[in-house]
JSON list of C-alpha atoms in Angstrom, two decimals:
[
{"chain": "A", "resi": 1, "resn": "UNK", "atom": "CA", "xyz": [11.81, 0.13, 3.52]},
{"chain": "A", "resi": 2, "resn": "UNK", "atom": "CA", "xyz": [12.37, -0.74, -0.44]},
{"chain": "A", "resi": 3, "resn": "UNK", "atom": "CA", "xyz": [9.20, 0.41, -2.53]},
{"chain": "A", "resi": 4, "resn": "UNK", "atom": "CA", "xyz": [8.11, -2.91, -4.42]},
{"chain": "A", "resi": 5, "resn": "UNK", "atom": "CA", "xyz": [5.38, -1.31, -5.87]},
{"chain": "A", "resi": 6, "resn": "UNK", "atom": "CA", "xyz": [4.48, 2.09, -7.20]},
{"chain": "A", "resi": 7, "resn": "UNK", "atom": "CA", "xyz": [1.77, 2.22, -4.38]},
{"chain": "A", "resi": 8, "resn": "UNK", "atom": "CA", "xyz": [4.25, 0.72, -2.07]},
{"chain": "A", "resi": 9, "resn": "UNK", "atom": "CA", "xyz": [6.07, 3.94, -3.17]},
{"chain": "A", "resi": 10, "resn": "UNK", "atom": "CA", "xyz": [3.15, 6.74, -2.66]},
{"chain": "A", "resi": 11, "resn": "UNK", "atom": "CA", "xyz": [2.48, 5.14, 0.63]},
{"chain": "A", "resi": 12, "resn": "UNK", "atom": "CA", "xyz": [5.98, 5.13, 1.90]},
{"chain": "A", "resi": 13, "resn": "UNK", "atom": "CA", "xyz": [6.58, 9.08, 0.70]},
{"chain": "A", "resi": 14, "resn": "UNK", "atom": "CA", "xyz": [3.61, 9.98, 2.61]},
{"chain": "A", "resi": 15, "resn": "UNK", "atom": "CA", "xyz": [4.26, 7.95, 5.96]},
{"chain": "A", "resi": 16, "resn": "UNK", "atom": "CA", "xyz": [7.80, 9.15, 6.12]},
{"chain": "A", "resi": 17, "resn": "UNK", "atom": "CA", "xyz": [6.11, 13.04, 5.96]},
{"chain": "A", "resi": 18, "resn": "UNK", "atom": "CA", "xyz": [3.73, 11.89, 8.59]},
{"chain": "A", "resi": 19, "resn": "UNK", "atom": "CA", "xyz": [6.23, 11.05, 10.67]},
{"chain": "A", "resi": 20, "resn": "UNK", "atom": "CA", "xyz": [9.13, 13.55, 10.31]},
{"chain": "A", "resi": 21, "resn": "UNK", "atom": "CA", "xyz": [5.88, 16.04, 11.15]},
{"chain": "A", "resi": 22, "resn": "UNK", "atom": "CA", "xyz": [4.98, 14.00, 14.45]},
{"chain": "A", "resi": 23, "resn": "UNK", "atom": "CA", "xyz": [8.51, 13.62, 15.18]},
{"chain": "A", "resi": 24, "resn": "UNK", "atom": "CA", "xyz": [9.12, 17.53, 15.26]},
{"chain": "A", "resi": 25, "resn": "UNK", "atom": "CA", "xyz": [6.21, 17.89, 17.14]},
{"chain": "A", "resi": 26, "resn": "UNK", "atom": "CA", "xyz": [7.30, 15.02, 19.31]},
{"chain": "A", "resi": 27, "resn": "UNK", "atom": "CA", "xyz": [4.11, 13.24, 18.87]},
{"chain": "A", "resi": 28, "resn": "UNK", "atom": "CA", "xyz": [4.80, 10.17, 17.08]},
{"chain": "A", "resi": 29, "resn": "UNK", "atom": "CA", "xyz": [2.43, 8.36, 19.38]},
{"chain": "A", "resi": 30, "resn": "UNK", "atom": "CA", "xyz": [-0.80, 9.85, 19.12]},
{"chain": "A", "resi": 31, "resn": "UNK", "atom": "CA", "xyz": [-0.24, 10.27, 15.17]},
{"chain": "A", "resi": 32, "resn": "UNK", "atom": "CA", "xyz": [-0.01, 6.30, 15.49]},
{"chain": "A", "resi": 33, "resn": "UNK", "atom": "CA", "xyz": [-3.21, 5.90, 18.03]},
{"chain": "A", "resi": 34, "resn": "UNK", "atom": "CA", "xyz": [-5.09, 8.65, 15.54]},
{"chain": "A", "resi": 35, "resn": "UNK", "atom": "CA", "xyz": [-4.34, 6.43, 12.34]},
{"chain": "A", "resi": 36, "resn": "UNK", "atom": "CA", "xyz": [-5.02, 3.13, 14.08]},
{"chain": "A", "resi": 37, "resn": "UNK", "atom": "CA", "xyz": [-8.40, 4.80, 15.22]},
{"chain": "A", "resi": 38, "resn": "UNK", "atom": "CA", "xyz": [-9.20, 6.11, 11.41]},
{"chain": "A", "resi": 39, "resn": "UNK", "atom": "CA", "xyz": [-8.08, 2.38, 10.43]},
{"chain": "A", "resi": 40, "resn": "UNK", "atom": "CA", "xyz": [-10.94, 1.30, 12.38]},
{"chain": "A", "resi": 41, "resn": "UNK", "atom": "CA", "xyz": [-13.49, 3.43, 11.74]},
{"chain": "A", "resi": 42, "resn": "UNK", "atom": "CA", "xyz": [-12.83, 2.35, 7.96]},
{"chain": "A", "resi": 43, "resn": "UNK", "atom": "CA", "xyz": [-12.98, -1.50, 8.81]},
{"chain": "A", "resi": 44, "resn": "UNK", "atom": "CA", "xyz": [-16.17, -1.55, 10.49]},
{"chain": "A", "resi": 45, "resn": "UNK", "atom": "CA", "xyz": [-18.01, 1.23, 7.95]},
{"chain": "A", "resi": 46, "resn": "UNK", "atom": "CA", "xyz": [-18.03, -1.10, 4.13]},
{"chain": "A", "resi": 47, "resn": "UNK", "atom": "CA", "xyz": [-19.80, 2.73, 2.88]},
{"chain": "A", "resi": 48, "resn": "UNK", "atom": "CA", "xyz": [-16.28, 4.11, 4.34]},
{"chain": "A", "resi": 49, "resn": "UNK", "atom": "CA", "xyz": [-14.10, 1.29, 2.71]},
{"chain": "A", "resi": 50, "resn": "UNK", "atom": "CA", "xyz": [-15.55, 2.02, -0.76]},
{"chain": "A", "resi": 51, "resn": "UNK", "atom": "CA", "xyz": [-15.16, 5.64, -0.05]},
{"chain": "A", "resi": 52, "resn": "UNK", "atom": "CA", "xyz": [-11.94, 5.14, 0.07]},
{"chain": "A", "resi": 53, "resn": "UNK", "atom": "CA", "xyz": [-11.11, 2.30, -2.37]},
{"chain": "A", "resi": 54, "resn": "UNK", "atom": "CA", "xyz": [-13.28, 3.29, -4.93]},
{"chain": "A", "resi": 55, "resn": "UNK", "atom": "CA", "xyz": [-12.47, 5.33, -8.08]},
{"chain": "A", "resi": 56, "resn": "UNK", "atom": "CA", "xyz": [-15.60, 6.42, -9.17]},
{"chain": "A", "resi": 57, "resn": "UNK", "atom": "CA", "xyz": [-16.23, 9.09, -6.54]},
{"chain": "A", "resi": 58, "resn": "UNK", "atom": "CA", "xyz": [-14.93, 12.24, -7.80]},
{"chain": "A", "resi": 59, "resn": "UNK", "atom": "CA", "xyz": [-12.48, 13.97, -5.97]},
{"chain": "A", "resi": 60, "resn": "UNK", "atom": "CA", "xyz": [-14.52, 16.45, -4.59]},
{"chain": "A", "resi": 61, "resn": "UNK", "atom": "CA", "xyz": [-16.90, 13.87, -3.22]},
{"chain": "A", "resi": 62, "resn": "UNK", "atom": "CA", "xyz": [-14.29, 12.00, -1.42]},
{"chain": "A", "resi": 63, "resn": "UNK", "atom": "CA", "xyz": [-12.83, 15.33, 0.11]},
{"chain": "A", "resi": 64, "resn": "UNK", "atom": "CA", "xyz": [-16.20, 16.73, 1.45]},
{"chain": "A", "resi": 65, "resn": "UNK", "atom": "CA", "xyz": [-17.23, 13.19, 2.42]},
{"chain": "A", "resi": 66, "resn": "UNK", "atom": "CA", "xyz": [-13.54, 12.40, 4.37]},
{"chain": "A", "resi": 67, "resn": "UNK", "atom": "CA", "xyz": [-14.17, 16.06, 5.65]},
{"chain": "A", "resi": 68, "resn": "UNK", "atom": "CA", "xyz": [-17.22, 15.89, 6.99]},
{"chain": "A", "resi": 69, "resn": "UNK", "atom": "CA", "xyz": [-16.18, 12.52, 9.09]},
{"chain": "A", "resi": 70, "resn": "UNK", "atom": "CA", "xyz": [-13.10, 14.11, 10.23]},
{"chain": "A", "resi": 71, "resn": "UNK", "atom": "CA", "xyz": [-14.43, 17.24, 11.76]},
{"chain": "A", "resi": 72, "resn": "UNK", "atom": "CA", "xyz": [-16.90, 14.53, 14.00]},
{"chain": "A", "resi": 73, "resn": "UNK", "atom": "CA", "xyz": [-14.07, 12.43, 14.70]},
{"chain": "A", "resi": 74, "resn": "UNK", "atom": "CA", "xyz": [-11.90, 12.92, 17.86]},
{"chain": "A", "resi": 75, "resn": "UNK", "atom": "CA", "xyz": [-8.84, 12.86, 16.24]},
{"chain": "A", "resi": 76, "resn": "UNK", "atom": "CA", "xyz": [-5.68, 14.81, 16.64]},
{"chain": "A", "resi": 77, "resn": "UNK", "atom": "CA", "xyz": [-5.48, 17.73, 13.83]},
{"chain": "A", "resi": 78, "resn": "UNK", "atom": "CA", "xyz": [-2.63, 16.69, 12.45]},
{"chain": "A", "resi": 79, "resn": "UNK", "atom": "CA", "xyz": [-3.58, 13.25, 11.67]},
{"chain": "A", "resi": 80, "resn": "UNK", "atom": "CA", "xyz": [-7.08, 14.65, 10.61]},
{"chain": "A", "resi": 81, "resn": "UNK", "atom": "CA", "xyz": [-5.29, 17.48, 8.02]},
{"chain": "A", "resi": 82, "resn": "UNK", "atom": "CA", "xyz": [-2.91, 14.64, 7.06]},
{"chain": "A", "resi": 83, "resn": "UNK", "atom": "CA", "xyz": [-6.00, 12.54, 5.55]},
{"chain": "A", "resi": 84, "resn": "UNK", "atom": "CA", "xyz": [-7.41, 15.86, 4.30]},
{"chain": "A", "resi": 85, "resn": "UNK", "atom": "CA", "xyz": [-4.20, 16.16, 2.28]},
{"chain": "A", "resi": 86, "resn": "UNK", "atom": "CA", "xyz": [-4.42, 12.53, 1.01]},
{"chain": "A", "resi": 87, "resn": "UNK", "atom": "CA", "xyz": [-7.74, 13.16, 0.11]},
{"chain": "A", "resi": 88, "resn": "UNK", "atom": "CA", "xyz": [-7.07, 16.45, -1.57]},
{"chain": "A", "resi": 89, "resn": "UNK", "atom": "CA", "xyz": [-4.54, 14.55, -3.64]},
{"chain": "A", "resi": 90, "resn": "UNK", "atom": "CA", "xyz": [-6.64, 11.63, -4.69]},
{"chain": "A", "resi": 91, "resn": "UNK", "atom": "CA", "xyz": [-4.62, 9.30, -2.58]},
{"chain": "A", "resi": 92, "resn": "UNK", "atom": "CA", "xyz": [-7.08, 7.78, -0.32]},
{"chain": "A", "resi": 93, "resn": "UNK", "atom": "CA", "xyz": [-6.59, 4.18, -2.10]},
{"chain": "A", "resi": 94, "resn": "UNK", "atom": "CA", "xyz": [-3.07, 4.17, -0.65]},
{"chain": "A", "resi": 95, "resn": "UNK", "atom": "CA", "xyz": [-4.25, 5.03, 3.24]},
{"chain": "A", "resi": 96, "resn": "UNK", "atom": "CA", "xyz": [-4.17, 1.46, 4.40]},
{"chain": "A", "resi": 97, "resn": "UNK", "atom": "CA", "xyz": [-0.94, 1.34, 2.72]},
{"chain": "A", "resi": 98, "resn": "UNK", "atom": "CA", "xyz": [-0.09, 4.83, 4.39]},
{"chain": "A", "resi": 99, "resn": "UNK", "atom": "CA", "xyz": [-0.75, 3.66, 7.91]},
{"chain": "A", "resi": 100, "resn": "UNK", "atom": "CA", "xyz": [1.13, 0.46, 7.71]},
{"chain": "A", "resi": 101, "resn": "UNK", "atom": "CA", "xyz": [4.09, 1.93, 6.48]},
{"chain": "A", "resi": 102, "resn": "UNK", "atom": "CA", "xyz": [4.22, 4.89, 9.20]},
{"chain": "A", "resi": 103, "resn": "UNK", "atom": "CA", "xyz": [3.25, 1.91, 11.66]},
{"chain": "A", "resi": 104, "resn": "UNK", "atom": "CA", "xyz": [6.66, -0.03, 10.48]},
{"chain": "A", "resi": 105, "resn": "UNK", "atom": "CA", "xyz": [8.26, 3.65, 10.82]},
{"chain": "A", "resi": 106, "resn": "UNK", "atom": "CA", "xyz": [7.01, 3.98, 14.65]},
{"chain": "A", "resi": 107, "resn": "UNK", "atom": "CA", "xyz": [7.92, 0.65, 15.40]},
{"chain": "A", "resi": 108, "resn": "UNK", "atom": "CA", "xyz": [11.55, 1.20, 14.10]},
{"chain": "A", "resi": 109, "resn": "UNK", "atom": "CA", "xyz": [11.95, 4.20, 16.21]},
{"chain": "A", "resi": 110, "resn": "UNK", "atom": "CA", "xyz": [11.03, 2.37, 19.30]},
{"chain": "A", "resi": 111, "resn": "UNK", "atom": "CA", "xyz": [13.39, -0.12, 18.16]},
{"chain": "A", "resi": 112, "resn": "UNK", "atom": "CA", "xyz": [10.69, -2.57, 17.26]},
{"chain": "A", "resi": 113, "resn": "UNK", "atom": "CA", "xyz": [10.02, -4.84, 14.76]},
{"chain": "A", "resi": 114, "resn": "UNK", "atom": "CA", "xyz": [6.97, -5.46, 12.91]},
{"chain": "A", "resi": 115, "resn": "UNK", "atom": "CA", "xyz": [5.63, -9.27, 12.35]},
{"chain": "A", "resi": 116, "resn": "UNK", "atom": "CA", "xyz": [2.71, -9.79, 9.89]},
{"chain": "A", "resi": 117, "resn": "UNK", "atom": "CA", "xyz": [0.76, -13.25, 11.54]},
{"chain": "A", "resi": 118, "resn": "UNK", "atom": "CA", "xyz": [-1.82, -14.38, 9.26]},
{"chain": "A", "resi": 119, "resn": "UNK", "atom": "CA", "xyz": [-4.07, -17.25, 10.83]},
{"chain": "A", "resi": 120, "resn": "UNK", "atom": "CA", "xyz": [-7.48, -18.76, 10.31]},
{"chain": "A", "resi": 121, "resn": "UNK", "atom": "CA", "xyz": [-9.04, -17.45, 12.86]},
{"chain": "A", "resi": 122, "resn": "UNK", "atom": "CA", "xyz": [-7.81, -14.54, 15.09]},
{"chain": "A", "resi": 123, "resn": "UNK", "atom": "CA", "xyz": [-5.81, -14.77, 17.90]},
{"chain": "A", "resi": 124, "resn": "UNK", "atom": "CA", "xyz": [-6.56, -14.51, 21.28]},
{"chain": "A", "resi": 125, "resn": "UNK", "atom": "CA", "xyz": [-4.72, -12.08, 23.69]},
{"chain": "A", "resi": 126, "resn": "UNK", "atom": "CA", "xyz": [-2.43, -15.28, 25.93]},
{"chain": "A", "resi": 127, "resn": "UNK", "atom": "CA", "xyz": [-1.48, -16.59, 21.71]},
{"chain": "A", "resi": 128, "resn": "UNK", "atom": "CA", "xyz": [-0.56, -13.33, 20.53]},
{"chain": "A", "resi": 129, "resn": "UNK", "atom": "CA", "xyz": [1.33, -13.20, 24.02]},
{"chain": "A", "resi": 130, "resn": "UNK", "atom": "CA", "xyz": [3.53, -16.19, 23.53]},
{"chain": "A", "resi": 131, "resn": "UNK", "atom": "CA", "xyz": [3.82, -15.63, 20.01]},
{"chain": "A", "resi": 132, "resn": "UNK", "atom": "CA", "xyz": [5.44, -12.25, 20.56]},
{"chain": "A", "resi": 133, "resn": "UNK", "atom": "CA", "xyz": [7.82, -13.94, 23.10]},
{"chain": "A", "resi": 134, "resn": "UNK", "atom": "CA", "xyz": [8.86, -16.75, 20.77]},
{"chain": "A", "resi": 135, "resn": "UNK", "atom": "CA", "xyz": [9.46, -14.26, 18.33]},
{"chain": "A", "resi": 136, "resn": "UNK", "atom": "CA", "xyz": [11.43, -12.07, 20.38]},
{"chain": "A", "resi": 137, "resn": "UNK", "atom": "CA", "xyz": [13.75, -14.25, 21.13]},
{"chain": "A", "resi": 138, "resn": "UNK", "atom": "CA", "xyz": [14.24, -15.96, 18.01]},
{"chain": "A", "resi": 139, "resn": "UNK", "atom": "CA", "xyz": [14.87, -12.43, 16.67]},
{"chain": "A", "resi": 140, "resn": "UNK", "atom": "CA", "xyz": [16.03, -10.54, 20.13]},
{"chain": "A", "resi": 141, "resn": "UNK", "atom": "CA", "xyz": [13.92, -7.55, 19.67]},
{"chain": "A", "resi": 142, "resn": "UNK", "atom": "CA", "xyz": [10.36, -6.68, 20.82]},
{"chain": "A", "resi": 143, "resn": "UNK", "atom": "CA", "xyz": [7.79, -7.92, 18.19]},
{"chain": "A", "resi": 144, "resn": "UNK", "atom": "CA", "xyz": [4.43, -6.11, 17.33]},
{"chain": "A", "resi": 145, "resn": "UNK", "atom": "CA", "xyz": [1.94, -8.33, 15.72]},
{"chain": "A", "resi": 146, "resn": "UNK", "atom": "CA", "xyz": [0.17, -7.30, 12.78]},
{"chain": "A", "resi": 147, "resn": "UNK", "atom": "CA", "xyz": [-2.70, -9.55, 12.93]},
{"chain": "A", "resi": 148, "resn": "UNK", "atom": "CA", "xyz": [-4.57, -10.74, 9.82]},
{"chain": "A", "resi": 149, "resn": "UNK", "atom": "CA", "xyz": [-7.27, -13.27, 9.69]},
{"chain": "A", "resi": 150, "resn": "UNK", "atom": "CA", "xyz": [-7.48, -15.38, 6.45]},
{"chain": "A", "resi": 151, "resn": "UNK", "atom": "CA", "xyz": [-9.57, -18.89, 6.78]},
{"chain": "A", "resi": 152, "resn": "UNK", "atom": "CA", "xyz": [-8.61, -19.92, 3.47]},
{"chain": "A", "resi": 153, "resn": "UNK", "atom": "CA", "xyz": [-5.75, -21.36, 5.44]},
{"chain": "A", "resi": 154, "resn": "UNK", "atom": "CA", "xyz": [-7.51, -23.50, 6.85]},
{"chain": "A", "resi": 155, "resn": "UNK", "atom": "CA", "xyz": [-5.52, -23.97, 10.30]},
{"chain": "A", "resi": 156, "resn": "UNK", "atom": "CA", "xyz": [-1.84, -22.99, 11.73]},
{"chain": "A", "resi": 157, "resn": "UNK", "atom": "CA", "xyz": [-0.34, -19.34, 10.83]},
{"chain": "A", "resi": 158, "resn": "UNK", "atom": "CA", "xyz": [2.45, -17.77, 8.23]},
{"chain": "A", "resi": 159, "resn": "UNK", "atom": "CA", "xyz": [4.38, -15.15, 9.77]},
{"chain": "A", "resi": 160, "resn": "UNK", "atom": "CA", "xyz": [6.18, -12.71, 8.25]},
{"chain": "A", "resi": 161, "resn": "UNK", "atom": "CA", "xyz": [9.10, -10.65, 9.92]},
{"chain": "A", "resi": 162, "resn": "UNK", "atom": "CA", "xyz": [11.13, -8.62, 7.07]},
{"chain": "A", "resi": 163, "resn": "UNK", "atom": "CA", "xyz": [12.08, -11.05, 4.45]},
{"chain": "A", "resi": 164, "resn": "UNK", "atom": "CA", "xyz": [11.79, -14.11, 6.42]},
{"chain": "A", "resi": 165, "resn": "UNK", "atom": "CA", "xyz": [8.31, -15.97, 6.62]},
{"chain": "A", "resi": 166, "resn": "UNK", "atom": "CA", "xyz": [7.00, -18.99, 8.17]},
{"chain": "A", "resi": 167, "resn": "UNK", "atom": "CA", "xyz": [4.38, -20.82, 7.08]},
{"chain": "A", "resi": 168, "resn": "UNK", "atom": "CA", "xyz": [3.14, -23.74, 9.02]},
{"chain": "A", "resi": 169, "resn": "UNK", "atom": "CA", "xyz": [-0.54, -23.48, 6.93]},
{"chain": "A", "resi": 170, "resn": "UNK", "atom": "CA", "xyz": [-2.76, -26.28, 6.67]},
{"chain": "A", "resi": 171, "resn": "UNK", "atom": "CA", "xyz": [-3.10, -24.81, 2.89]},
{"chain": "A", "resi": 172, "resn": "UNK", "atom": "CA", "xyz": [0.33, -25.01, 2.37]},
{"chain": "A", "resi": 173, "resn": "UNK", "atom": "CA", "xyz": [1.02, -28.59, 3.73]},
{"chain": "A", "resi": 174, "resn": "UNK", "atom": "CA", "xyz": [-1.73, -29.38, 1.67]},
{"chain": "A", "resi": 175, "resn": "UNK", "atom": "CA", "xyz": [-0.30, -27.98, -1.17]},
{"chain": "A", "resi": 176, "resn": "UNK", "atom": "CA", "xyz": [2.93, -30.08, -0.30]},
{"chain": "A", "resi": 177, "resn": "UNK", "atom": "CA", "xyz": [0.82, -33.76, -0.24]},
{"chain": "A", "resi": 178, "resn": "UNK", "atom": "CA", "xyz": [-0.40, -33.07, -3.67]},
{"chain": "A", "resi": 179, "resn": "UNK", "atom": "CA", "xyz": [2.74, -32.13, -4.98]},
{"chain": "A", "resi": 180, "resn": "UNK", "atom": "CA", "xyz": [3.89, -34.80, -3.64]},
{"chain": "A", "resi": 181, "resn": "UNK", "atom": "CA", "xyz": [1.04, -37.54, -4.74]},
{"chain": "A", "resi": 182, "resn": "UNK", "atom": "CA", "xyz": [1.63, -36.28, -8.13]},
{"chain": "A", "resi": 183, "resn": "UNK", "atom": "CA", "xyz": [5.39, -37.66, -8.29]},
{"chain": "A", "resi": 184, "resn": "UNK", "atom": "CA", "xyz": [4.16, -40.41, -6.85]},
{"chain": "A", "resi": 185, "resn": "UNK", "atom": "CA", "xyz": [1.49, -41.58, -8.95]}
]
């Protein structure tokens, strides 16, 4: 992983502590399932999201708040003291960040790769099936699917595995026609 970013950076630091912790303890696999599970909770809760996104919460606030949520959680404790830390630190703008990048970690490890798919509307489980089968043998590894819904392209998906992407977007293709009707004309 190359940091593009200085957030990039922060988040890749603390995933790769994450997981040399979870490797020692040989529990790479719940860390992931605990994060995925926080990820969630923080998705469906907007009061959560701007918890966490928001810079005008002092760091106290976000601590006790993350805290409180966290002892009523059922995650594992080392997942749960992780986000303590990254709250501690004023990090908890980076998590998303954080859990991707330990996600692309895991992944590696299992000798996965990671795919981001970005489509109008989400796929369903027989698309993200045959997706992940193209892609693994176009790339001869096993695939996991990042999903991302975006309808402001309109129709068709733009994957991303490493540096290579794909974009087959109805945005993009009508991007290309205008271009294109501007040489024209």
């Amino acid at each position: 992983m190359t940091a593009s970013s200085p957030l990039s950076g922060v988040a890749e630091r603390y995933a790769s502590a994450l997981f040399e912790l979870s490797g020692s303890a040989k529990n790479i696999k719940e860390s992931e399932k605990d994060l995925d599970s926080f990820e969630a909770a923080i998705e469906e809760s907007a009061d959560l999201e701007r918890l966490i996104k928001s810079p005008v919460f002092s760091a106290d606030d976000q601590f006790n708040a993350v805290n409180a949520i966290l002892e009523k959680a059922s995650l594992g404790e080392q997942v749960a003291n992780f986000i303590r830390v990254v709250a501690k630190n004023r990090r908890l703008f980076a998590l998303p960040s954080m859990i991707a990048a330990f996600r692309v970690l895991a992944a590696q490890s299992r000798g996965e790769v990671s795919a981001d798919v970005t489509s109008a509307v989400a796929l369903d489980k027989d698309q993200i099936a045959e997706l992940s089968a193209a892609l693994k043998e176009k790339i001869g590894k096993d695939v996991v699917l990042n999903q991302i819904v975006d309808p402001t392209i309109l129709g068709g998906l733009v994957v991303k595995v490493g540096s290579q992407m794909i974009d087959t977007s109805v945005r993009t293709k009508l991007n290309s026609l205008k271009t294109m009707m501007k040489e024209v004309g």
